[in-house]
Each structure stands twice: as structure tokens, then as C-alpha cells.
Short mmCIF file of C-alpha atoms in Angstrom, two decimals:
data_model
loop_
_atom_site.label_atom_id
_atom_site.label_comp_id
_atom_site.label_asym_id
_atom_site.label_seq_id
_atom_site.Cartn_x
_atom_site.Cartn_y
_atom_site.Cartn_z
CA MET A 1 0.00 0.00 0.00
CA SER A 2 1.56 3.33 -1.03
CA ALA A 3 1.79 6.29 1.30
CA ALA A 4 -0.82 8.08 -0.81
CA THR A 5 -3.40 5.30 -0.50
CA PRO A 6 -6.09 6.18 2.06
CA LEU A 7 -6.18 3.91 5.09
CA PRO A 8 -9.46 1.94 5.15
CA GLN A 9 -11.66 3.30 7.93
CA GLU A 10 -12.35 0.00 9.59
CA ARG A 11 -11.27 -1.94 12.66
CA ARG A 12 -9.25 -5.00 11.71
CA LEU A 13 -7.69 -7.47 14.13
CA VAL A 14 -5.39 -10.16 12.75
CA THR A 15 -3.35 -10.82 15.92
CA ALA A 16 -3.78 -10.44 19.64
CA ILE A 17 -3.23 -6.88 20.89
CA PRO A 18 -0.33 -6.23 21.06
CA GLY A 19 0.87 -8.49 18.25
CA PRO A 20 4.25 -10.24 17.95
CA LYS A 21 6.02 -7.45 16.04
CA SER A 22 4.78 -4.87 18.54
CA GLN A 23 6.01 -7.10 21.36
CA GLU A 24 9.44 -7.29 19.73
CA LEU A 25 9.56 -3.51 19.43
CA GLN A 26 8.42 -3.13 23.03
CA ALA A 27 11.33 -5.33 24.14
CA ARG A 28 13.67 -3.05 22.19
CA LYS A 29 12.00 -0.01 23.78
CA LEU A 30 12.60 -1.37 27.27
CA GLY A 31 16.29 -1.80 26.45
CA ALA A 32 16.75 1.61 24.83
CA VAL A 33 14.25 4.10 26.29
CA ALA A 34 14.26 5.43 29.85
CA ALA A 35 11.86 3.51 32.10
CA GLY A 36 10.12 6.74 33.11
CA VAL A 37 8.72 7.13 29.59
CA GLY A 38 5.56 5.06 29.93
CA THR A 39 3.27 3.64 27.24
CA THR A 40 -0.49 3.27 27.61
CA LEU A 41 -0.84 0.62 24.91
CA PRO A 42 2.38 -0.90 23.43
CA VAL A 43 1.02 -1.22 19.90
CA TYR A 44 3.56 0.20 17.46
CA VAL A 45 1.92 2.28 14.76
CA SER A 46 2.98 2.10 11.12
CA ARG A 47 0.27 4.31 9.58
CA ALA A 48 -2.64 6.40 10.79
CA ASN A 49 -5.44 8.31 9.16
CA GLY A 50 -8.95 9.49 9.98
CA GLY A 51 -10.12 7.48 12.97
CA VAL A 52 -7.79 4.50 12.53
CA LEU A 53 -4.31 3.51 13.74
CA ALA A 54 -2.64 0.70 11.78
CA ASP A 55 0.11 -1.23 13.58
CA VAL A 56 3.18 -3.15 12.46
CA ASP A 57 1.29 -6.45 12.78
CA GLY A 58 -1.41 -5.48 10.31
CA ASN A 59 -4.08 -4.60 12.89
CA SER A 60 -6.21 -1.47 12.53
CA LEU A 61 -7.44 0.06 15.79
CA ILE A 62 -10.16 2.65 16.39
CA ASP A 63 -8.60 5.77 17.88
CA PHE A 64 -10.46 7.39 20.80
CA GLY A 65 -7.31 9.16 22.01
CA SER A 66 -6.01 11.38 19.18
CA GLY A 67 -2.55 11.32 20.74
CA ILE A 68 -4.13 13.05 23.78
CA ALA A 69 -6.16 15.58 21.75
CA VAL A 70 -3.33 16.35 19.31
CA THR A 71 -4.52 14.84 16.01
CA SER A 72 -7.92 16.52 15.97
CA VAL A 73 -7.73 16.96 12.17
CA GLY A 74 -6.54 13.36 11.77
CA ASN A 75 -3.02 11.94 11.77
CA SER A 76 -2.24 12.84 8.16
CA ALA A 77 -4.63 15.60 7.14
CA GLU A 78 -4.13 16.53 3.51
CA ALA A 79 -3.55 20.25 4.10
CA VAL A 80 -1.16 19.60 6.98
CA VAL A 81 0.90 17.13 4.94
CA ALA A 82 0.96 19.36 1.85
CA LYS A 83 2.00 22.54 3.65
CA ALA A 84 4.56 20.79 5.86
CA THR A 85 6.04 18.94 2.87
CA GLU A 86 6.37 22.15 0.90
CA GLN A 87 8.09 23.82 3.85
CA LEU A 88 10.43 20.84 4.34
CA ALA A 89 11.59 21.21 0.76
CA ALA A 90 12.22 24.93 1.25
CA PHE A 91 14.04 24.88 4.62
CA THR A 92 13.62 23.13 7.97
CA HIS A 93 14.98 25.76 10.34
CA THR A 94 16.67 29.12 10.65
CA CYS A 95 15.65 30.11 14.22
CA PHE A 96 13.07 32.87 14.19
CA MET A 97 15.16 34.85 16.67
CA VAL A 98 18.05 34.98 14.16
CA THR A 99 16.51 35.19 10.68
CA PRO A 100 12.69 35.15 10.73
CA TYR A 101 10.18 33.80 8.21
CA GLU A 102 6.58 34.46 7.20
CA GLY A 103 5.03 31.25 8.57
CA TYR A 104 5.59 32.28 12.20
CA VAL A 105 3.98 35.66 11.57
CA GLU A 106 1.04 34.10 9.75
CA VAL A 107 0.36 31.65 12.61
CA ALA A 108 0.49 34.54 15.09
CA GLU A 109 -1.97 36.51 12.97
CA GLN A 110 -4.35 33.53 12.85
CA LEU A 111 -4.19 33.02 16.62
CA ASN A 112 -4.74 36.72 17.28
CA GLU A 113 -7.87 36.53 15.15
CA LEU A 114 -9.28 33.19 16.39
CA THR A 115 -8.79 33.46 20.16
CA PRO A 116 -11.52 35.04 22.31
CA GLY A 117 -11.89 38.82 22.40
CA ASP A 118 -11.64 41.58 19.82
CA HIS A 119 -8.91 43.54 21.61
CA GLU A 120 -5.44 44.03 20.12
CA LYS A 121 -3.35 40.90 20.65
CA ARG A 122 0.16 39.53 20.29
CA THR A 123 1.39 35.92 20.09
CA ALA A 124 4.65 34.13 20.88
CA LEU A 125 5.30 30.57 19.69
CA PHE A 126 6.97 27.74 21.60
CA ASN A 127 7.43 23.96 21.43
CA SER A 128 5.10 22.41 24.01
CA GLY A 129 2.16 23.14 26.24
CA ALA A 130 4.29 23.20 29.39
CA GLU A 131 6.64 25.70 27.77
CA ALA A 132 3.68 27.89 26.84
CA VAL A 133 2.39 27.86 30.43
CA GLU A 134 5.84 28.71 31.80
CA ASN A 135 6.07 31.67 29.45
CA ALA A 136 2.59 32.85 30.37
CA VAL A 137 3.77 32.98 33.99
CA LYS A 138 6.90 34.90 32.97
CA ILE A 139 4.85 37.41 31.00
CA ALA A 140 2.30 37.89 33.79
CA ARG A 141 5.02 38.45 36.37
CA VAL A 142 6.80 41.04 34.26
CA TYR A 143 3.55 42.85 33.48
CA THR A 144 2.18 42.93 37.03
CA LYS A 145 5.52 43.11 38.87
CA ARG A 146 4.08 40.48 41.23
CA THR A 147 5.18 36.91 41.90
CA ALA A 148 2.32 34.72 43.19
CA VAL A 149 0.52 32.30 40.87
CA VAL A 150 -2.87 30.76 41.72
CA VAL A 151 -3.97 27.41 40.33
CA PHE A 152 -6.78 24.97 41.12
CA ASP A 153 -7.47 21.54 42.54
CA HIS A 154 -7.41 18.78 39.89
CA GLY A 155 -5.51 20.98 37.44
CA TYR A 156 -2.75 19.81 35.11
CA HIS A 157 -0.29 22.16 33.40
CA GLY A 158 2.81 20.15 32.46
CA ARG A 159 5.90 18.19 33.48
CA THR A 160 8.63 20.83 33.77
CA ASN A 161 9.66 21.98 37.24
CA LEU A 162 7.41 25.03 37.28
CA THR A 163 4.44 23.31 35.67
CA MET A 164 4.77 20.29 37.95
CA GLY A 165 4.35 22.74 40.79
CA LEU A 166 1.24 24.11 39.11
CA THR A 167 -0.16 20.60 38.59
CA ALA A 168 -2.38 19.14 41.32
CA LYS A 169 -1.86 15.39 40.88
CA ASN A 170 1.16 13.76 42.51
CA MET A 171 1.43 10.38 40.72
CA PRO A 172 2.85 10.05 38.18
CA TYR A 173 3.63 13.69 37.53
CA LYS A 174 5.35 14.97 40.69
CA GLN A 175 6.43 12.04 42.83
CA GLY A 176 10.13 12.34 43.70
CA PHE A 177 10.82 15.31 41.44
CA GLY A 178 10.73 18.16 43.97
CA PRO A 179 11.45 20.68 45.32
CA PHE A 180 9.22 22.73 43.05
CA ALA A 181 9.16 26.39 42.15
CA PRO A 182 7.90 28.70 44.92
CA GLU A 183 5.03 31.18 44.99
CA ILE A 184 2.42 28.71 43.73
CA TYR A 185 -0.92 28.53 45.57
CA ARG A 186 -3.80 26.08 45.04
CA VAL A 187 -7.49 26.81 45.64
CA PRO A 188 -10.76 24.84 45.18
CA VAL A 189 -12.38 24.34 41.80
CA ALA A 190 -16.09 23.95 41.13
CA TYR A 191 -16.31 20.16 40.63
CA PRO A 192 -20.09 19.64 40.46
CA TYR A 193 -20.18 15.85 40.83
CA ARG A 194 -18.12 15.89 44.02
CA TRP A 195 -19.24 19.17 45.61
CA LEU A 196 -20.36 18.27 49.12
CA THR A 197 -23.41 20.56 49.29
CA GLY A 198 -24.64 19.63 45.82
CA SER A 199 -23.98 20.69 42.27
CA GLU A 200 -26.55 23.49 42.50
CA ASN A 201 -24.39 25.26 45.10
CA CYS A 202 -21.08 24.46 43.49
CA ALA A 203 -20.30 27.55 41.39
CA ALA A 204 -21.07 30.19 44.01
CA GLU A 205 -19.53 28.33 46.96
CA ALA A 206 -16.38 27.29 45.13
CA ALA A 207 -15.77 30.79 43.79
CA ALA A 208 -16.33 32.29 47.25
CA GLN A 209 -13.94 29.78 48.84
CA ALA A 210 -11.26 30.33 46.21
CA ILE A 211 -11.46 34.10 46.45
CA ASP A 212 -11.45 34.01 50.25
CA MET A 213 -8.33 31.83 50.27
CA ILE A 214 -6.54 34.16 47.85
CA ASN A 215 -7.42 37.22 49.92
CA LYS A 216 -6.48 35.68 53.26
CA GLN A 217 -3.51 33.49 52.41
CA ILE A 218 -1.82 35.42 49.60
CA GLY A 219 -3.30 38.89 49.18
CA ALA A 220 -4.75 39.84 45.81
CA GLU A 221 -2.13 42.57 45.43
CA ASN A 222 0.58 39.89 45.34
CA VAL A 223 -0.99 37.68 42.65
CA ALA A 224 0.47 37.90 39.14
CA ALA A 225 -1.71 35.28 37.48
CA ILE A 226 -4.64 32.95 37.96
CA ILE A 227 -4.33 29.90 35.67
CA ILE A 228 -7.11 27.44 34.93
CA GLU A 229 -8.19 24.94 32.29
CA PRO A 230 -11.77 25.82 31.22
CA ILE A 231 -12.35 22.06 31.24
CA GLN A 232 -9.76 20.26 33.32
CA GLY A 233 -8.03 17.55 31.30
CA GLU A 234 -5.89 15.13 33.28
CA GLY A 235 -8.03 15.93 36.32
CA GLY A 236 -10.87 14.01 34.69
CA PHE A 237 -12.55 16.31 32.14
CA ILE A 238 -14.07 18.34 34.94
CA GLU A 239 -16.25 21.13 33.58
CA PRO A 240 -16.50 23.79 36.30
CA ALA A 241 -20.06 24.60 37.29
CA LYS A 242 -21.57 27.40 35.21
CA GLY A 243 -20.85 30.78 36.74
CA PHE A 244 -17.60 29.76 38.42
CA LEU A 245 -15.26 30.91 35.66
CA PRO A 246 -16.98 34.28 35.15
CA ALA A 247 -16.72 34.94 38.89
CA ILE A 248 -12.98 34.20 38.88
CA VAL A 249 -12.47 36.36 35.78
CA GLU A 250 -14.34 39.26 37.41
CA TYR A 251 -12.22 38.93 40.56
CA ALA A 252 -9.00 38.88 38.54
CA LYS A 253 -10.00 41.95 36.55
CA ALA A 254 -10.99 43.88 39.66
CA ASN A 255 -7.61 43.18 41.28
CA GLY A 256 -5.21 43.64 38.37
CA ILE A 257 -4.48 39.90 38.10
CA VAL A 258 -3.71 38.33 34.73
CA PHE A 259 -6.29 35.62 33.97
CA VAL A 260 -4.70 32.78 31.99
CA ALA A 261 -6.85 30.19 30.23
CA ASP A 262 -4.92 26.96 29.66
CA GLU A 263 -6.61 25.72 26.48
CA ILE A 264 -3.87 23.28 25.55
CA GLN A 265 -6.24 20.28 25.56
CA THR A 266 -9.55 22.08 25.00
CA GLY A 267 -8.61 24.39 22.14
CA PHE A 268 -9.04 24.21 18.36
CA CYS A 269 -12.58 22.86 17.96
CA ARG A 270 -12.18 20.05 20.51
CA THR A 271 -15.25 21.11 22.52
CA GLY A 272 -17.35 22.13 19.51
CA GLN A 273 -16.18 25.74 19.72
CA TRP A 274 -12.84 27.22 18.72
CA PHE A 275 -12.00 27.50 22.42
CA ALA A 276 -13.74 26.22 25.53
CA CYS A 277 -13.79 29.77 26.95
CA ASP A 278 -16.32 30.67 24.26
CA ASP A 279 -19.02 28.66 26.07
CA GLU A 280 -19.49 31.27 28.82
CA GLY A 281 -18.10 34.22 26.88
CA ILE A 282 -14.85 34.20 28.85
CA VAL A 283 -12.18 36.53 27.43
CA PRO A 284 -8.83 35.62 29.01
CA ASP A 285 -5.95 38.05 29.29
CA LEU A 286 -3.62 35.29 28.09
CA ILE A 287 -4.45 31.96 26.48
CA THR A 288 -2.05 29.04 26.11
CA THR A 289 -2.47 26.59 23.24
CA ALA A 290 -0.69 23.50 21.90
CA LYS A 291 -1.83 19.89 21.18
CA GLY A 292 -4.40 20.30 18.37
CA ILE A 293 -2.76 23.42 16.98
CA ALA A 294 -0.58 21.81 14.27
CA GLY A 295 -1.99 18.42 13.27
CA GLY A 296 0.60 16.46 15.24
CA LEU A 297 3.67 18.66 14.78
CA PRO A 298 5.21 20.19 17.93
CA LEU A 299 4.01 23.75 18.39
CA ALA A 300 2.57 25.84 21.21
CA ALA A 301 1.63 29.45 21.76
CA VAL A 302 0.82 32.18 24.23
CA THR A 303 -1.66 34.71 22.85
CA GLY A 304 -2.96 37.69 24.75
CA ARG A 305 -3.59 41.36 25.24
CA ALA A 306 -0.99 43.42 23.43
CA GLU A 307 -0.09 45.52 26.45
CA ILE A 308 0.58 42.40 28.53
CA MET A 309 2.44 40.45 25.85
CA ASP A 310 4.59 43.47 24.96
CA ALA A 311 5.61 44.11 28.57
CA THR A 312 8.53 41.69 28.34
CA HIS A 313 11.91 43.09 27.29
CA GLY A 314 13.36 42.20 23.90
CA GLY A 315 15.01 38.77 23.95
CA GLY A 316 13.08 37.71 27.05
CA LEU A 317 10.85 35.32 25.12
CA GLY A 318 11.83 32.70 22.59
CA GLY A 319 13.76 29.47 22.15
CA THR A 320 15.85 27.81 19.48
CA TYR A 321 13.02 25.76 17.99
CA GLY A 322 10.05 27.91 19.02
CA GLY A 323 7.77 28.41 16.03
CA ASN A 324 9.72 25.97 13.84
CA PRO A 325 8.82 26.67 10.18
CA VAL A 326 7.62 23.11 9.45
CA ALA A 327 5.40 23.12 12.55
CA CYS A 328 4.04 26.54 11.56
CA ALA A 329 3.18 25.20 8.12
CA GLY A 330 1.40 22.28 9.80
CA ALA A 331 -0.57 24.70 11.97
CA LEU A 332 -1.71 26.68 8.95
CA GLY A 333 -2.82 23.43 7.32
CA ALA A 334 -4.63 22.33 10.50
CA ILE A 335 -6.49 25.64 10.86
CA GLU A 336 -7.44 25.52 7.17
CA THR A 337 -8.82 22.01 7.71
CA MET A 338 -10.79 23.06 10.79
CA LYS A 339 -12.42 25.86 8.84
CA SER A 340 -13.06 24.06 5.55
CA GLN A 341 -14.45 20.89 7.15
CA ASP A 342 -16.40 22.67 9.92
CA LEU A 343 -14.71 20.68 12.66
CA ASN A 344 -16.61 22.62 15.31
CA GLY A 345 -19.81 21.20 13.85
CA LYS A 346 -18.29 17.72 13.64
CA ALA A 347 -17.17 17.92 17.28
CA GLN A 348 -20.70 18.88 18.30
CA ARG A 349 -22.08 15.90 16.39
CA ILE A 350 -19.57 13.56 18.07
CA GLY A 351 -20.69 14.93 21.43
CA GLU A 352 -24.36 14.33 20.64
CA ILE A 353 -23.69 10.71 19.69
CA MET A 354 -21.36 9.94 22.58
CA LEU A 355 -23.41 11.60 25.30
CA THR A 356 -26.59 9.85 24.18
CA ARG A 357 -24.94 6.43 24.03
CA LEU A 358 -23.01 6.84 27.28
CA ARG A 359 -26.01 8.08 29.23
CA ALA A 360 -27.93 5.04 28.05
CA LEU A 361 -24.99 2.93 29.24
CA GLN A 362 -25.13 4.72 32.60
CA GLU A 363 -28.78 3.72 32.98
CA LYS A 364 -28.09 0.15 31.86
CA PHE A 365 -25.48 -0.39 34.58
CA ALA A 366 -27.18 1.66 37.30
CA GLY A 367 -27.98 -1.52 39.24
CA SER A 368 -24.59 -3.20 38.79
CA ASP A 369 -23.02 -4.73 41.88
CA ARG A 370 -19.48 -4.11 40.53
CA VAL A 371 -19.31 -0.64 39.03
CA THR A 372 -21.58 2.24 38.09
CA ILE A 373 -21.12 5.33 35.97
CA GLY A 374 -21.37 8.14 38.46
CA GLU A 375 -21.36 10.87 35.83
CA VAL A 376 -21.20 11.32 32.07
CA ARG A 377 -19.76 14.72 31.21
CA GLY A 378 -17.98 16.83 28.66
CA ARG A 379 -18.57 18.92 25.55
CA GLY A 380 -18.02 18.20 21.89
CA ALA A 381 -15.40 15.54 21.32
CA MET A 382 -14.05 15.82 24.87
CA ILE A 383 -16.22 13.35 26.77
CA ALA A 384 -15.66 11.29 29.92
CA VAL A 385 -17.35 8.90 32.30
CA GLU A 386 -16.46 8.78 36.00
CA LEU A 387 -16.71 5.29 37.46
CA VAL A 388 -17.59 4.67 41.09
CA LYS A 389 -18.32 1.73 43.32
CA PRO A 390 -22.02 0.88 43.75
CA GLY A 391 -23.93 2.73 46.42
CA GLY A 392 -21.85 5.89 46.58
CA LYS A 393 -19.11 7.94 44.98
CA GLU A 394 -16.03 5.98 46.00
CA PRO A 395 -13.69 5.99 42.98
CA ALA A 396 -13.44 2.68 41.10
CA ALA A 397 -9.91 2.99 39.76
CA GLU A 398 -9.20 -0.73 39.36
CA ILE A 399 -12.37 -1.34 37.37
CA THR A 400 -11.61 1.71 35.23
CA ALA A 401 -8.20 0.28 34.34
CA ALA A 402 -9.75 -3.13 33.62
CA ILE A 403 -12.34 -1.65 31.27
CA ALA A 404 -9.65 0.30 29.42
CA LYS A 405 -7.60 -2.89 29.07
CA ALA A 406 -10.63 -4.76 27.72
CA CYS A 407 -11.20 -2.04 25.14
CA HIS A 408 -7.55 -2.20 24.08
CA ALA A 409 -7.80 -5.95 23.55
CA GLU A 410 -10.72 -5.38 21.17
CA GLY A 411 -8.85 -2.81 19.12
CA LEU A 412 -10.13 0.44 20.67
CA VAL A 413 -7.65 2.98 22.01
CA VAL A 414 -9.06 4.68 25.12
CA LEU A 415 -7.38 6.72 27.84
CA THR A 416 -7.88 6.99 31.57
CA ALA A 417 -7.63 10.16 33.65
CA GLY A 418 -8.79 11.74 36.88
CA THR A 419 -7.23 12.66 40.18
CA TYR A 420 -8.50 9.32 41.51
CA GLY A 421 -7.72 7.32 38.34
CA ASN A 422 -11.40 6.48 37.83
CA VAL A 423 -12.26 8.34 34.64
CA LEU A 424 -12.43 6.99 31.11
CA ARG A 425 -11.85 9.86 28.71
CA PHE A 426 -12.62 9.93 25.02
CA LEU A 427 -10.90 12.20 22.51
CA PRO A 428 -11.70 10.89 19.02
CA PRO A 429 -10.31 12.73 16.00
CA LEU A 430 -12.86 15.26 14.82
CA VAL A 431 -12.77 13.69 11.36
CA MET A 432 -13.74 10.23 12.62
CA PRO A 433 -16.50 8.55 10.56
CA GLU A 434 -19.69 7.96 12.54
CA HIS A 435 -19.67 4.22 11.89
CA LEU A 436 -16.31 3.94 13.68
CA LEU A 437 -17.53 6.14 16.52
CA ASN A 438 -20.53 3.89 17.08
CA GLU A 439 -18.42 0.74 16.77
CA GLY A 440 -16.09 2.09 19.42
CA LEU A 441 -19.06 2.77 21.70
CA ASP A 442 -20.25 -0.79 21.11
CA ILE A 443 -16.85 -2.03 22.29
CA ILE A 444 -17.06 0.12 25.42
CA GLU A 445 -20.50 -1.28 26.21
CA GLY A 446 -19.18 -4.81 25.72
CA ALA A 447 -16.26 -4.10 28.04
CA PHE A 448 -18.64 -2.96 30.79
CA SER A 449 -20.62 -6.16 30.37
CA ARG A 450 -17.57 -8.40 30.66
CA VAL A 451 -15.50 -6.77 33.38
#
């Protein structure tokens, strides 16, 4: 099969998962790659397209992970491949800080236009989501001349020293890697399913508690930035109760604090809108993006108010590979694909199908004596189910892992998440055909029945 031949959009299992060639490669991986680099499913991919991953053994798996929300436009979107290939033939690198090129500027212009708000904006490009978050902190500190950074329970922001400090979950992200950067403070988030006084009280009470803690323990006048994911990713796809984010934004604005929306996982049509902030009309001062930005090529960005972004001295932002020309070309191809194929509409359709099917599954297993679905949640193509033990809300982490493993064995790539390890999260490519989406949901239902 030539590289130009489309990959059939069908699940196909010819060996056990993982197959013998994947097992051989995994043995090589264990002998060559650091043990700390984990693998969810040791199936070695040879080709990928649409909603399918083809492995070295000839199996084709349904992809409900998208490389953790990276390949939203698919793994080899035509426009991404064409633009990146053209750029590869022209030049691979010059370093934008030495001799610049148009692609970087064009990506910045697109981000300034697409991100929330009609104010004047500036953008800086980087390599990864964690690097974008670090630079957002740098920018906020320079602009405000303050040092404290406020983050939230269940949040995830990266694996570097600073972003580990910002991240709430210890294992596997923080264990043994400290000490972490100082001047980081954590406050409650509005987690409706687990709010003790009920979801109806969640937004107001959580906002009041968070603001009270900031005022008493830090002092608003010392806070440079408040950073939050509009839907928390690794924390378990937690969508803060409606009204919580606007209250935090209002508090930040009233106290001269830079509000940073971490849209690294939620951005670029993933939730059925260009950015998850759009749902409640949130206009962040700074927004960090990565993952789905470039169709699988490494790129990240900080975009924000011109006066904040321009506060940093010349040479204070950058990096050797930041805004690599091939990655910029990929981003332009990805954005073109999102617009031309209406991937916001496709994400909304995926959400309609998944939420309907998963809520029916929740009802089906409501009386199970092993595991129940405590909550189905999410927006667009960012959907999750939180699994709990029958009769309460005790997290069912072991069952969650077992269900994921059962899905993997049937050729469906799914991911787990959550502070308590009890969330199945689903991030299908936005270009996934509906027949594959429904087949994947059939596999999930079968896994619940067997485990």
C-alpha cells in the first residue's frame, strides 16, 4: 500500500493486541528508552489516518485518544501534509530569533484573530504546552511586577519543574521530582459531581472559597496570574459549574491579576467551539495553546492582550526551535482544515452521539453490583465517564483500568484520567466517521458487560 493510499476506515484485528512485532519492538524499547517514559498501549503504529491507527502487525485500531487531543484533524490531514512537505523542501529551520520567516507571523496573525476577544493581541510561539504555560507565567510576572501564581485543585499544566508545581496530581507527575518552584498557591475548583453541598451550590460556593483563600492566604495585590483549564483535562474532564469561571475572571479583573486560560487540551474545535472559553463568553488576558494546533507537529503558543504580551523586554521570550517553520506550516494546514471541514460542527455531532450512548450505558449499569457510571460529562469531542463503586461515589480505579484494558484488547484505544484514576476519557479525531464512533461505543459497552 503506497503512502498516498487512504487507510481503510475499519477496525481490523489479525493478531492479539499487542501483536508479535509490537512485542518485539516493546522489548527493544525497554532496552533503549528510559523507564520513566511510559506507554499506555504498546502497539507500534505504522500508519494512521482518519479514525484509525494501523500497527506493524497489520491490525487497525479505532482511535479514541487522538494522541491526547493532538490529532484533531486526523493523523495525516491533507492540508497539513501538503504545507509541511512544501516547507520541508524549502528549509527546515533558521531560528526565528536569528533570521525570521513568514510562517511564524502568519500563525500569530491567525491566533490573534481566532482566540476570544476583539482587543489588540500579540502571540509568541513555543514547542510544548508546558513551555507555553511557563512563558505565560513569565509574562504575567513582568507585566504585574508580582510573583504569586494561583492554580486549582485537579488541574494539570505540564511536566517541567514550574508546571509540575502548578499541577495538582502527585502520581505520576510529581512524585520524587521536587522541590518545586515557589510562589504557587492552590485553591478549590467547582467540581459539580463531588461538591459536598450539591452541584446546584457548586459555582457560588467554590468561587467564594477560592477568592477568600486568595485574599487571606496570599493577598490579591501579590498575585500575578490565575491559571485554569476551562475544562480540566488530566483531572478528569471536569467542567467547572456554570458561573464559576466568570466569577474568577471578574475577581481577577478587579484586582489587576492576569487571567490565563490553559486551552492546551480544550482548544481548536475540541469542545465544539474554537476554544472552551467561548461557552461562557470568557475573554482571558492570556491563552495558552498547543496539542491540536498543528496536526501532530510540535508547536505551542501564548496569545494575549498586546499591552501584557509586549511588557517583556526584547530577547526575554523565545527558544531555538520555538515556532519551527515546518510546525508553523502544519498549523496553517490544520487551521485551514478546521475551517473548511467545519470541525466545530463535527465535534458537536460527536458529542451528541457519545453523550446519548453513554447516558444510556449509565442507565443500563445503574444496578450493577461491581461498578456504576457516576457521571457522564464533557462537551463536543471531549467526553468522559467517572466510574464509582455501587452505592456511593467511592472511585473505582481498578475497574476503570480493567475496562480500558478490555477495550484495548478489542482494538479500541481509550485513555484513563482523573485525580483518583477512575475516569475513562474519550478524545476521538474530529474527522472520525460515525460508523467507527458507534463501533467504538459498542466495544465500550461490551467491556462494561464483561468486566
